Coordinates of C-alpha atoms and ligand atoms in Angstrom, one line a residue:
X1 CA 109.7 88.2 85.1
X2 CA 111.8 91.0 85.6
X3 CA 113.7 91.2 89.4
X4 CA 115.9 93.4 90.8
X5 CA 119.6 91.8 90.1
X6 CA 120.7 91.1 93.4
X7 CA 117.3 89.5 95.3
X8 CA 117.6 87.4 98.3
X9 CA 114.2 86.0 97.2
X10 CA 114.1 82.5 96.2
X11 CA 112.1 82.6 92.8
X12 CA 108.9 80.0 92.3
X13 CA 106.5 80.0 89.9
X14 CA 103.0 79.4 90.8
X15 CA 99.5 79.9 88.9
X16 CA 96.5 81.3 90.4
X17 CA 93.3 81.3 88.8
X18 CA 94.5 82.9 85.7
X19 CA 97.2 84.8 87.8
X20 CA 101.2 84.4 87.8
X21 CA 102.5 84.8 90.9
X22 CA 106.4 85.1 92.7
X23 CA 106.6 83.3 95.5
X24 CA 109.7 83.4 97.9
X25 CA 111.2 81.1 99.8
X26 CA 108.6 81.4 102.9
X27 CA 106.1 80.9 100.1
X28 CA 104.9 84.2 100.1
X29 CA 104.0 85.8 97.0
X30 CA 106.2 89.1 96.0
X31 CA 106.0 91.5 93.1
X32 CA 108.6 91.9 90.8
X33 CA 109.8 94.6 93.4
X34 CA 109.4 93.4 96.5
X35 CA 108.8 96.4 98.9
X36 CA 107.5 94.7 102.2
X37 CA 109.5 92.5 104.5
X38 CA 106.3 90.3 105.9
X39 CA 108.0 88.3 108.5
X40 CA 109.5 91.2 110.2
X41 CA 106.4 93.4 110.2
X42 CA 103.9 90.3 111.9
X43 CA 106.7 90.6 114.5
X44 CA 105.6 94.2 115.1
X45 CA 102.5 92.9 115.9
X46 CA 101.8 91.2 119.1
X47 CA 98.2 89.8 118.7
X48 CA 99.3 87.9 115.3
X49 CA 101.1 85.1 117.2
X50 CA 97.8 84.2 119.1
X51 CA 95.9 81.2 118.3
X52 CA 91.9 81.0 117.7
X53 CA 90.6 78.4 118.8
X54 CA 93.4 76.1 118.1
X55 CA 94.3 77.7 114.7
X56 CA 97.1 80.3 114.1
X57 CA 94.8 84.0 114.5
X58 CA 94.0 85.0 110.3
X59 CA 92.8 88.7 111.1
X60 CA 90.4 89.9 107.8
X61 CA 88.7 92.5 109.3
X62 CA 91.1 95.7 109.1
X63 CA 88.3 97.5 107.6
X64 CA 86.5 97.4 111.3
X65 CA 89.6 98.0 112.8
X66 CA 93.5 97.0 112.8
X67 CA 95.5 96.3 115.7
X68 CA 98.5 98.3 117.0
X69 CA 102.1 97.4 116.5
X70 CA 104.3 97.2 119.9
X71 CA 105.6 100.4 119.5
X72 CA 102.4 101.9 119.9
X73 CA 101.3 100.0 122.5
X74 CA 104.6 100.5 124.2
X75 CA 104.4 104.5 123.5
X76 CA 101.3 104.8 125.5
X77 CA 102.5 102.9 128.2
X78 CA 105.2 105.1 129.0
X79 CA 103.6 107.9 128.1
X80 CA 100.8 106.8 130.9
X81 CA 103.4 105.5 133.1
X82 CA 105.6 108.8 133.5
X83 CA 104.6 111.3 131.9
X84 CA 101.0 112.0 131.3
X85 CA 98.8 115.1 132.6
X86 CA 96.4 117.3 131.3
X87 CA 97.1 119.3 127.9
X88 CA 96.1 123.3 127.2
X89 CA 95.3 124.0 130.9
X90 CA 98.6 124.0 134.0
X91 CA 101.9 126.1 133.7
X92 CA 103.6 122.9 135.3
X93 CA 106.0 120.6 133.7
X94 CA 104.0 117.7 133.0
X95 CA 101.3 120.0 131.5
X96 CA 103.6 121.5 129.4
X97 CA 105.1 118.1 128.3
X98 CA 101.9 116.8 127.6
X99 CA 101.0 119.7 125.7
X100 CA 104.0 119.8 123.8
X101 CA 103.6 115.5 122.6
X102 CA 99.9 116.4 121.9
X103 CA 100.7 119.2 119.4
X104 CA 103.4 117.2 117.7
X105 CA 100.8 114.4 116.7
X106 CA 98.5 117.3 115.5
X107 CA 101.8 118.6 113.0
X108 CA 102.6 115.0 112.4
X109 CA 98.4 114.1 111.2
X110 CA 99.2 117.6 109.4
X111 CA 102.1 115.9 107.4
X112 CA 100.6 113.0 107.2
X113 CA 97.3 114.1 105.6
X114 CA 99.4 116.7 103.2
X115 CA 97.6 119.8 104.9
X116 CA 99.4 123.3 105.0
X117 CA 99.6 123.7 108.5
X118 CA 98.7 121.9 112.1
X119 CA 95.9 124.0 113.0
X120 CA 93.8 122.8 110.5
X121 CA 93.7 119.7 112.1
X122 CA 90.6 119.1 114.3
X123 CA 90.7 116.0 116.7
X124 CA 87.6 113.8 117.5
X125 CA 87.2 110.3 118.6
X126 CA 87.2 109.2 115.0
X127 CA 85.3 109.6 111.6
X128 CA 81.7 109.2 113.2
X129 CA 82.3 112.4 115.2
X130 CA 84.4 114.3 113.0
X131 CA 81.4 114.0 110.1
X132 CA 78.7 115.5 112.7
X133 CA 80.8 118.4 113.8
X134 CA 80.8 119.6 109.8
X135 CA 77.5 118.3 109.3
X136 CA 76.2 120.3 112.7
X137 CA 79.1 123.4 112.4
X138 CA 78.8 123.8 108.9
X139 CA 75.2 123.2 108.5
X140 CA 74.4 125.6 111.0
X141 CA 76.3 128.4 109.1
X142 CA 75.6 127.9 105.6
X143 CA 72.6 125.4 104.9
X144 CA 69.5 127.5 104.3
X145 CA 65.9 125.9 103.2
X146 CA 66.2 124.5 99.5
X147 CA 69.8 124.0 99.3
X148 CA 71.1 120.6 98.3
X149 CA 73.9 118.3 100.0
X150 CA 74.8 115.5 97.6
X151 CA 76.1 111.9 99.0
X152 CA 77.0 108.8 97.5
X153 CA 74.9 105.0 97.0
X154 CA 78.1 103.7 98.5
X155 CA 78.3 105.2 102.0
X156 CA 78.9 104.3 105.4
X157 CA 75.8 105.4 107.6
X158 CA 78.4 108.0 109.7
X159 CA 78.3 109.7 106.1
X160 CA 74.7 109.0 105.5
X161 CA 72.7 110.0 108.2
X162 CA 74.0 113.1 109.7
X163 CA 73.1 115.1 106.3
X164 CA 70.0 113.7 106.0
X165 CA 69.1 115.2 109.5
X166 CA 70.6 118.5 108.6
X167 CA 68.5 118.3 105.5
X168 CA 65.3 117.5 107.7
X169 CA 66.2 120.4 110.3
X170 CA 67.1 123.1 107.5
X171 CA 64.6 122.0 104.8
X172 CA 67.9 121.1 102.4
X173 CA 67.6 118.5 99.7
X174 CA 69.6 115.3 99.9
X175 CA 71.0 113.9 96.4
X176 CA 72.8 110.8 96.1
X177 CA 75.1 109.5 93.3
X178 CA 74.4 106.5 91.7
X179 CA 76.9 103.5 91.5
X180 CA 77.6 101.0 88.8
X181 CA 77.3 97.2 89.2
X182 CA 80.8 97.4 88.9
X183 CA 80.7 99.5 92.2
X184 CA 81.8 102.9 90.3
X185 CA 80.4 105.8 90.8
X186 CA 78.3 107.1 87.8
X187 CA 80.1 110.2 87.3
X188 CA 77.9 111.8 85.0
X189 CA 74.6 111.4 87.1
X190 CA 76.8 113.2 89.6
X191 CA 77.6 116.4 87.2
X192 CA 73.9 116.0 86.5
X193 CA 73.0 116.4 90.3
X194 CA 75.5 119.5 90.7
X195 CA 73.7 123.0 90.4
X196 CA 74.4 126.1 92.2
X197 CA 72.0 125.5 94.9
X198 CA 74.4 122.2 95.5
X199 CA 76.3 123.3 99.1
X200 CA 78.1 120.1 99.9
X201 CA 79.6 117.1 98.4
X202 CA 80.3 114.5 100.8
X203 CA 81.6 111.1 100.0
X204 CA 84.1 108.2 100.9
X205 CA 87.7 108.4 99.3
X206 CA 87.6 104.3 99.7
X207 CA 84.4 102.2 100.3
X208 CA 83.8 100.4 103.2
X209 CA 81.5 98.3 101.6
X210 CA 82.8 97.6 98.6
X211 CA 86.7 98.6 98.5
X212 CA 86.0 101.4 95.4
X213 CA 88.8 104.0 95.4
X214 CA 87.0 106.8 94.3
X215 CA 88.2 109.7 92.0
X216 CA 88.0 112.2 94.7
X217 CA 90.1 114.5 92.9
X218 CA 88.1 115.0 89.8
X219 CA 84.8 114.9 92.6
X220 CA 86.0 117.6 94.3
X221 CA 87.2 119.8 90.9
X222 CA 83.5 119.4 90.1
X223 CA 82.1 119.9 93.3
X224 CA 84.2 123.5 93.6
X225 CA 83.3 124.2 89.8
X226 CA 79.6 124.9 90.8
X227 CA 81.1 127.1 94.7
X228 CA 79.6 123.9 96.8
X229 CA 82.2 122.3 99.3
X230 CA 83.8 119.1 99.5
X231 CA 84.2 116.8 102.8
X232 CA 86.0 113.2 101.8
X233 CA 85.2 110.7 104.3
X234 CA 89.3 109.2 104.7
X235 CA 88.3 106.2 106.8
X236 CA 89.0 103.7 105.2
X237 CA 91.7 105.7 102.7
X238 CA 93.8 106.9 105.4
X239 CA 95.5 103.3 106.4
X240 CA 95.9 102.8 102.6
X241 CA 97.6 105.1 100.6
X242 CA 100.1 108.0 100.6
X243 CA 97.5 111.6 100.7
X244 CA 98.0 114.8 100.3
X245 CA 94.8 116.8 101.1
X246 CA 95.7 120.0 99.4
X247 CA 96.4 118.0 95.6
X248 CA 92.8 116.9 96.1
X249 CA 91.4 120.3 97.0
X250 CA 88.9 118.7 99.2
X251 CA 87.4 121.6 102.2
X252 CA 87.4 118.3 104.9
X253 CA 88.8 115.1 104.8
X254 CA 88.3 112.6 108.3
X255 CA 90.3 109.9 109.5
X256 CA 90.1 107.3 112.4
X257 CA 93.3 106.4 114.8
X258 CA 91.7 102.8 115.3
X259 CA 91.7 102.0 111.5
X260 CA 95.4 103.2 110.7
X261 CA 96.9 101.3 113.7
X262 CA 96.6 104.0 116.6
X263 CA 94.4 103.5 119.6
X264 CA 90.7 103.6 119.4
X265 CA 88.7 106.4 120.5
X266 CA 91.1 109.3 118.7
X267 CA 90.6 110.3 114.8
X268 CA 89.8 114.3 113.1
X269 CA 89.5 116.2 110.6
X270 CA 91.5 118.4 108.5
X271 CA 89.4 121.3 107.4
X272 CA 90.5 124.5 105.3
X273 CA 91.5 127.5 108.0
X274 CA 89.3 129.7 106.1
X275 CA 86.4 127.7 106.8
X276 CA 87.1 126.5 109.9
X277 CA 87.0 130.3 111.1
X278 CA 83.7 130.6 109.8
X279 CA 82.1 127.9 111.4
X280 CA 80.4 127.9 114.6
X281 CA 81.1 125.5 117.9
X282 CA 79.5 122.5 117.9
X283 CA 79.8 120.4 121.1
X284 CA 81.1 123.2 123.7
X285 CA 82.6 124.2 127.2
X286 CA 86.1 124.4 128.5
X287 CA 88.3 124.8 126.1
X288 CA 87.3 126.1 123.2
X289 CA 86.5 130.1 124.6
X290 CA 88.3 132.9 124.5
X291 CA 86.1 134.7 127.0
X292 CA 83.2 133.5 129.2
X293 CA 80.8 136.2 131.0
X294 CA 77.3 135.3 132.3
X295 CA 75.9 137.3 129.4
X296 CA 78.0 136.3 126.6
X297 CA 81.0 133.7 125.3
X298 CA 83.9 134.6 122.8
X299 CA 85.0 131.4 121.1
X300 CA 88.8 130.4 120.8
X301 CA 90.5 130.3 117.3
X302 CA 90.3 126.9 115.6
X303 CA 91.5 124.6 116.6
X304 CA 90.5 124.6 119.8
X305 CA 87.2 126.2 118.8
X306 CA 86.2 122.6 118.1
X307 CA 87.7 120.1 121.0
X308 CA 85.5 121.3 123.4
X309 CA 86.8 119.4 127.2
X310 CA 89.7 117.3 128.0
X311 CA 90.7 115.3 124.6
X312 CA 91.9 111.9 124.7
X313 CA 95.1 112.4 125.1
X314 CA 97.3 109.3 125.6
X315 CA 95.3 108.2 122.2
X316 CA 96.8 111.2 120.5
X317 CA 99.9 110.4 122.0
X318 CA 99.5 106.8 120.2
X319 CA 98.2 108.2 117.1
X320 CA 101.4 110.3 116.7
X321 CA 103.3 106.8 116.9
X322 CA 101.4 105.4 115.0
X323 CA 101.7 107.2 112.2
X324 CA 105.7 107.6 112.6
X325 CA 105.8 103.8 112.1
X326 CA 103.6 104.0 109.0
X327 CA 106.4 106.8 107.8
X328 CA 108.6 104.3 108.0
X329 CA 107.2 101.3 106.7
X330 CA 106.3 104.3 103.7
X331 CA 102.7 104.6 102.6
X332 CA 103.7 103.8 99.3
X333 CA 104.9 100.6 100.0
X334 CA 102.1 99.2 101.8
X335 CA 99.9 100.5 99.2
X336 CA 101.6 98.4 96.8
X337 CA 101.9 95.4 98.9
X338 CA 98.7 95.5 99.5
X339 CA 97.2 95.6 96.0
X340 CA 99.4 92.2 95.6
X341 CA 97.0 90.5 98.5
X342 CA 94.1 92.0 96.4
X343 CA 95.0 90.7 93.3
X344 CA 95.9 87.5 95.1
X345 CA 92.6 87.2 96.7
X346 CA 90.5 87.9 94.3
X347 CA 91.6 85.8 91.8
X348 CA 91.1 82.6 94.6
X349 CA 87.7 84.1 95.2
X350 CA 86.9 84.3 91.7
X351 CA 87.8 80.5 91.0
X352 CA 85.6 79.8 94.1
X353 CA 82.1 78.0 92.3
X354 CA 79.1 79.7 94.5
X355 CA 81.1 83.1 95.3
X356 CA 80.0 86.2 93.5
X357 CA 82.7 89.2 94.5
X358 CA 80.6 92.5 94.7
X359 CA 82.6 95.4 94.0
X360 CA 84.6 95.4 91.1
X361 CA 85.4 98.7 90.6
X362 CA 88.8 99.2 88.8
X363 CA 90.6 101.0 91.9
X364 CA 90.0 99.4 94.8
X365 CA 91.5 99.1 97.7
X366 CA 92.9 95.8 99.9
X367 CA 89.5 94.9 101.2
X368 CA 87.1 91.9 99.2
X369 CA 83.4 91.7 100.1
X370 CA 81.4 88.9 98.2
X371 CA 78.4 86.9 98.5
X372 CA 78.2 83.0 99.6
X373 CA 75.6 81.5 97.4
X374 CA 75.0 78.5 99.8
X375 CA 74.8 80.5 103.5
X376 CA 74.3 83.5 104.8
X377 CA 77.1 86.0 105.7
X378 CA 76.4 85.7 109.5
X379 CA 76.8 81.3 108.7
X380 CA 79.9 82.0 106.5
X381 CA 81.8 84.0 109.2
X382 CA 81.2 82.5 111.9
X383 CA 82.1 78.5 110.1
X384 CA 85.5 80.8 109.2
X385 CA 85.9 81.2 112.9
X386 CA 86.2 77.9 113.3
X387 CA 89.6 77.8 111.7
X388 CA 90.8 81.3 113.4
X389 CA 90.1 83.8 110.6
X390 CA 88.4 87.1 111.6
X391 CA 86.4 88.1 108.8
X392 CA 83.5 90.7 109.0
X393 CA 79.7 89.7 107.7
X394 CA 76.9 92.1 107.8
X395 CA 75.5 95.3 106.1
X396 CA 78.7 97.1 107.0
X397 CA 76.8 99.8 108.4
X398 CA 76.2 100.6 105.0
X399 CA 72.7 99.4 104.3
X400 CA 71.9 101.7 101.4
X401 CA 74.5 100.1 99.5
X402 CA 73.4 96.1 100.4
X403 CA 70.1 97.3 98.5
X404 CA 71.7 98.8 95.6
X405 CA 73.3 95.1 95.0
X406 CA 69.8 93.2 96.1
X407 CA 71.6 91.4 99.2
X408 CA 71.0 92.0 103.0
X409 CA 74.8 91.6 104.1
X410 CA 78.4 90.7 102.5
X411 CA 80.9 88.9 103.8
X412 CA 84.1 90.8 104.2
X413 CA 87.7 90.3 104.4
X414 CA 89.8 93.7 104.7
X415 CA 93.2 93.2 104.3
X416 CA 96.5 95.2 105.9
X417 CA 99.8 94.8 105.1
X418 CA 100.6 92.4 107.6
X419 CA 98.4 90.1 106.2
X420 CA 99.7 87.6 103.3
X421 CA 98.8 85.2 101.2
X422 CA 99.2 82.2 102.8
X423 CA 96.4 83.4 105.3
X424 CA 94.4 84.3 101.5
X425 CA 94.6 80.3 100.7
X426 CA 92.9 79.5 103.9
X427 CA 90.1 82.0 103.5
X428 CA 89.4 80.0 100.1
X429 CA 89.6 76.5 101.6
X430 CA 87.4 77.5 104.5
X431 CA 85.2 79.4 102.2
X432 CA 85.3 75.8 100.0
X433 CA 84.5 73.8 103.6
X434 CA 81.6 75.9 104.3
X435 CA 79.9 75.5 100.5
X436 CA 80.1 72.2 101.1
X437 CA 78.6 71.8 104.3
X438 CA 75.3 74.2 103.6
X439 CA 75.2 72.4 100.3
X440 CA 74.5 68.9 101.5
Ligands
PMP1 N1 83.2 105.9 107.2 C1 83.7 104.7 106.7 C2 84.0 104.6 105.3 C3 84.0 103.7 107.6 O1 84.5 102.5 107.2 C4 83.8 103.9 109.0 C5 84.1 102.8 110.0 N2 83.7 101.5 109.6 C6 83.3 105.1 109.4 C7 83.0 106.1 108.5 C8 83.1 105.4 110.9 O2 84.3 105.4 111.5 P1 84.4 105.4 113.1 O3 83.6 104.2 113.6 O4 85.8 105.2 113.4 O5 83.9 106.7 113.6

């Protein structure tokens, strides 16, 4: 193994599954260039030093929803504390000052996201909302009978089932990509689907289900080649990897706040200006006019066109902190940190007898989801309860894709990058525990 010369990491070797690994001297593993300083981040986090039922807390489930370092918590606080009011609306100081914090987290999800400018940045509460205001906006301006909005076999129901009640209400078709065993998408039954009357392409970046990255780039390219649009469902990308929205071309992308270590109940959508100024209100009231008569209402320029009513605004406040702390731990980093846990885990999973991992795509991201032979996913989580690990087992909201693989449910364990491997080894032996038990 090649390190860095001067590494304060004392080198072990140990073998997993068919895996080499680094471990240092808190006997975590590290890669050859160790980018993530574990035992200083879990300090950032104030629920990891809790205790489940007697056992150290092992939170898997990241891919529901990850908690919020102190700073964020601490940043609303004050924020609530002494300085909140209302944004958009007084010509008093706290107004402004609200107004002012609430713009800067729209320019910093700008930066974050790669877009051109802040005001393409929509805020909703999260992904769910953000998909039915295109679905609804966009839909209602440029989905006539016969056209054709094409999904993925591998989506969450937030990107499922809006477009198939816009196809219902506008007489559109719905198409849907095929995925491999592997959990790829079969990317030439998708240039088969794409024709001219094809309006809207509308898939995942990463896969709830299954952890596929998918080549969103190259979707998109595709997508444009035939004039349809293209809205990337950033979920469960966003807390992942560095983005830049504008290299992938993509007409939407969403994200949610409570998956990327921000408050719950604030997320958005970055949308191209052009379109955005095409595309009529959705949810409406105060806010988003430029001119109210009994007779008649102007709308407001985006983006206030679409935040119809008092946002959540502490939560934006949060989300703004949020994502200056993921700035500085550096997107890169945790992606690549985070691919060591997946590596990591996968190969213990795989050596598990009885464990089946579906989703084996060739990019994925930190999250495993895999099948228990012996018990059912809703038995598995709940025995790893027992020894304080939080893992998620259920459809994922993303039945379509349980029936694809013939299962009703998955277990799940969704990794962030204050998770580590030691946490990994007790997954497996409580994975092992529970075999046994349902097998005698
Ligand atoms: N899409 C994906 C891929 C998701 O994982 C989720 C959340 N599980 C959603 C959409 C919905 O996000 P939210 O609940 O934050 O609106």
């Amino acid at each position: 193994f090649f390190f860095k010369q001067k590494t304060e990491y004392e080198i072990g070797v140990r073998l997993v599954g068919s895996e080499m690994c680094i471990r240092d001297s808190s006997n975590t593993v590290v890669t050859g260039n160790p980018v993530i300083d574990i035992q200083k981040i879990r300090k950032d986090f104030p629920i990891l030093s809790q205790t489940v039922r007697g056992k150290p807390l092992i939170y898997l489930d990241n891919g529901a929803t990850t908690h919020k370092p102190l700073r964020v918590i601490e940043r609303v606080r004050k924020f609530d504390a002494e300085e909140y009011g209302t944004v958009r609306r007084g010509a008093y100081k706290l107004c402004e000052h609200s107004t002012q914090l609430y713009e800067e987290s729209r320019k910093k999800v700008a930066e974050f996201l790669g877009a051109e400018k802040p005001s393409e940045i929509v805020f909703t509460s999260g992904t769910t909302q953000a998909i039915n205001l295109v679905a609804n906006s966009f839909g209602k301006r440029f989905i006539n009978k016969d056209d054709e909005i094409i999904i993925s076999n591998i989506e969450h129901h937030a990107n499922t089932v809006p477009w198939q009640i816009l196809c219902e209400e506008r007489g559109a078709k719905l198409k849907v990509i095929p995925v491999s065993d592997e959990g790829e998408l079969v990317m030439k039954e998708y240039e088969k689907l794409l024709s001219n009357k094809t309006r809207m392409v509308a898939v995942n970046h990463v896969s709830n289900a299954l952890g596929t990255i998918n080549p969103v780039k190259e979707i998109t390219q595709k997508a444009h080649a035939v004039g349809a649009k293209v809205l990337i469902d950033g979920a469960q990308s966003t807390p992942h990897m560095k983005l830049n929205v504008q290299e992938i071309d993509c007409d939407f992308y969403t994200f949610s706040g409570h998956k990327m270590y921000a408050p719950s109940g604030i997320g958005g959508v970055y949308g191209k200006m052009d379109l955005w100024e095409e595309m009529p209100p959705y949810v409406t009231g105060g806010d988003m006019i430029m001119k109210v008569t009994l007779e008649k209402t102007t709308y407001a320029k985006p983006p206030a066109r679409f935040e119809a009513g008092t946002p959540p605004i502490s939560q934006v406040i949060g989300l703004g902190e949020a994502i200056d702390y993921l700035n500085e731990v550096g997107m890169d980093n945790i992606a690549a940190y985070e691919h060591t846990l997946l590596e990591y885990g996968t190969a213990l999973l795989n050596d598990i007898d009885g464990v089946r991992i579906i989703g084996n795509a060739r990019e994925k991201a930190s999250l495993i989801s895999f099948h228990v032979d012996a018990a059912h996913p809703h038995d598995v989580v709940t025995m790893l309860d027992q020894d304080g690990i939080s893992c998620r087992g259920g459809h994922h909201c993303a039945q379509p894709t349980m029936i694809r693989y013939g299962v009703p449910a998955t277990t799940r364990a969704s990794m962030a990058f204050y998770n580590k491997t030691e946490e990994l080894d007790a997954l497996a032996e409580s994975i092992k525990k529970c075999i046994q038990l349902f097998s005698e």
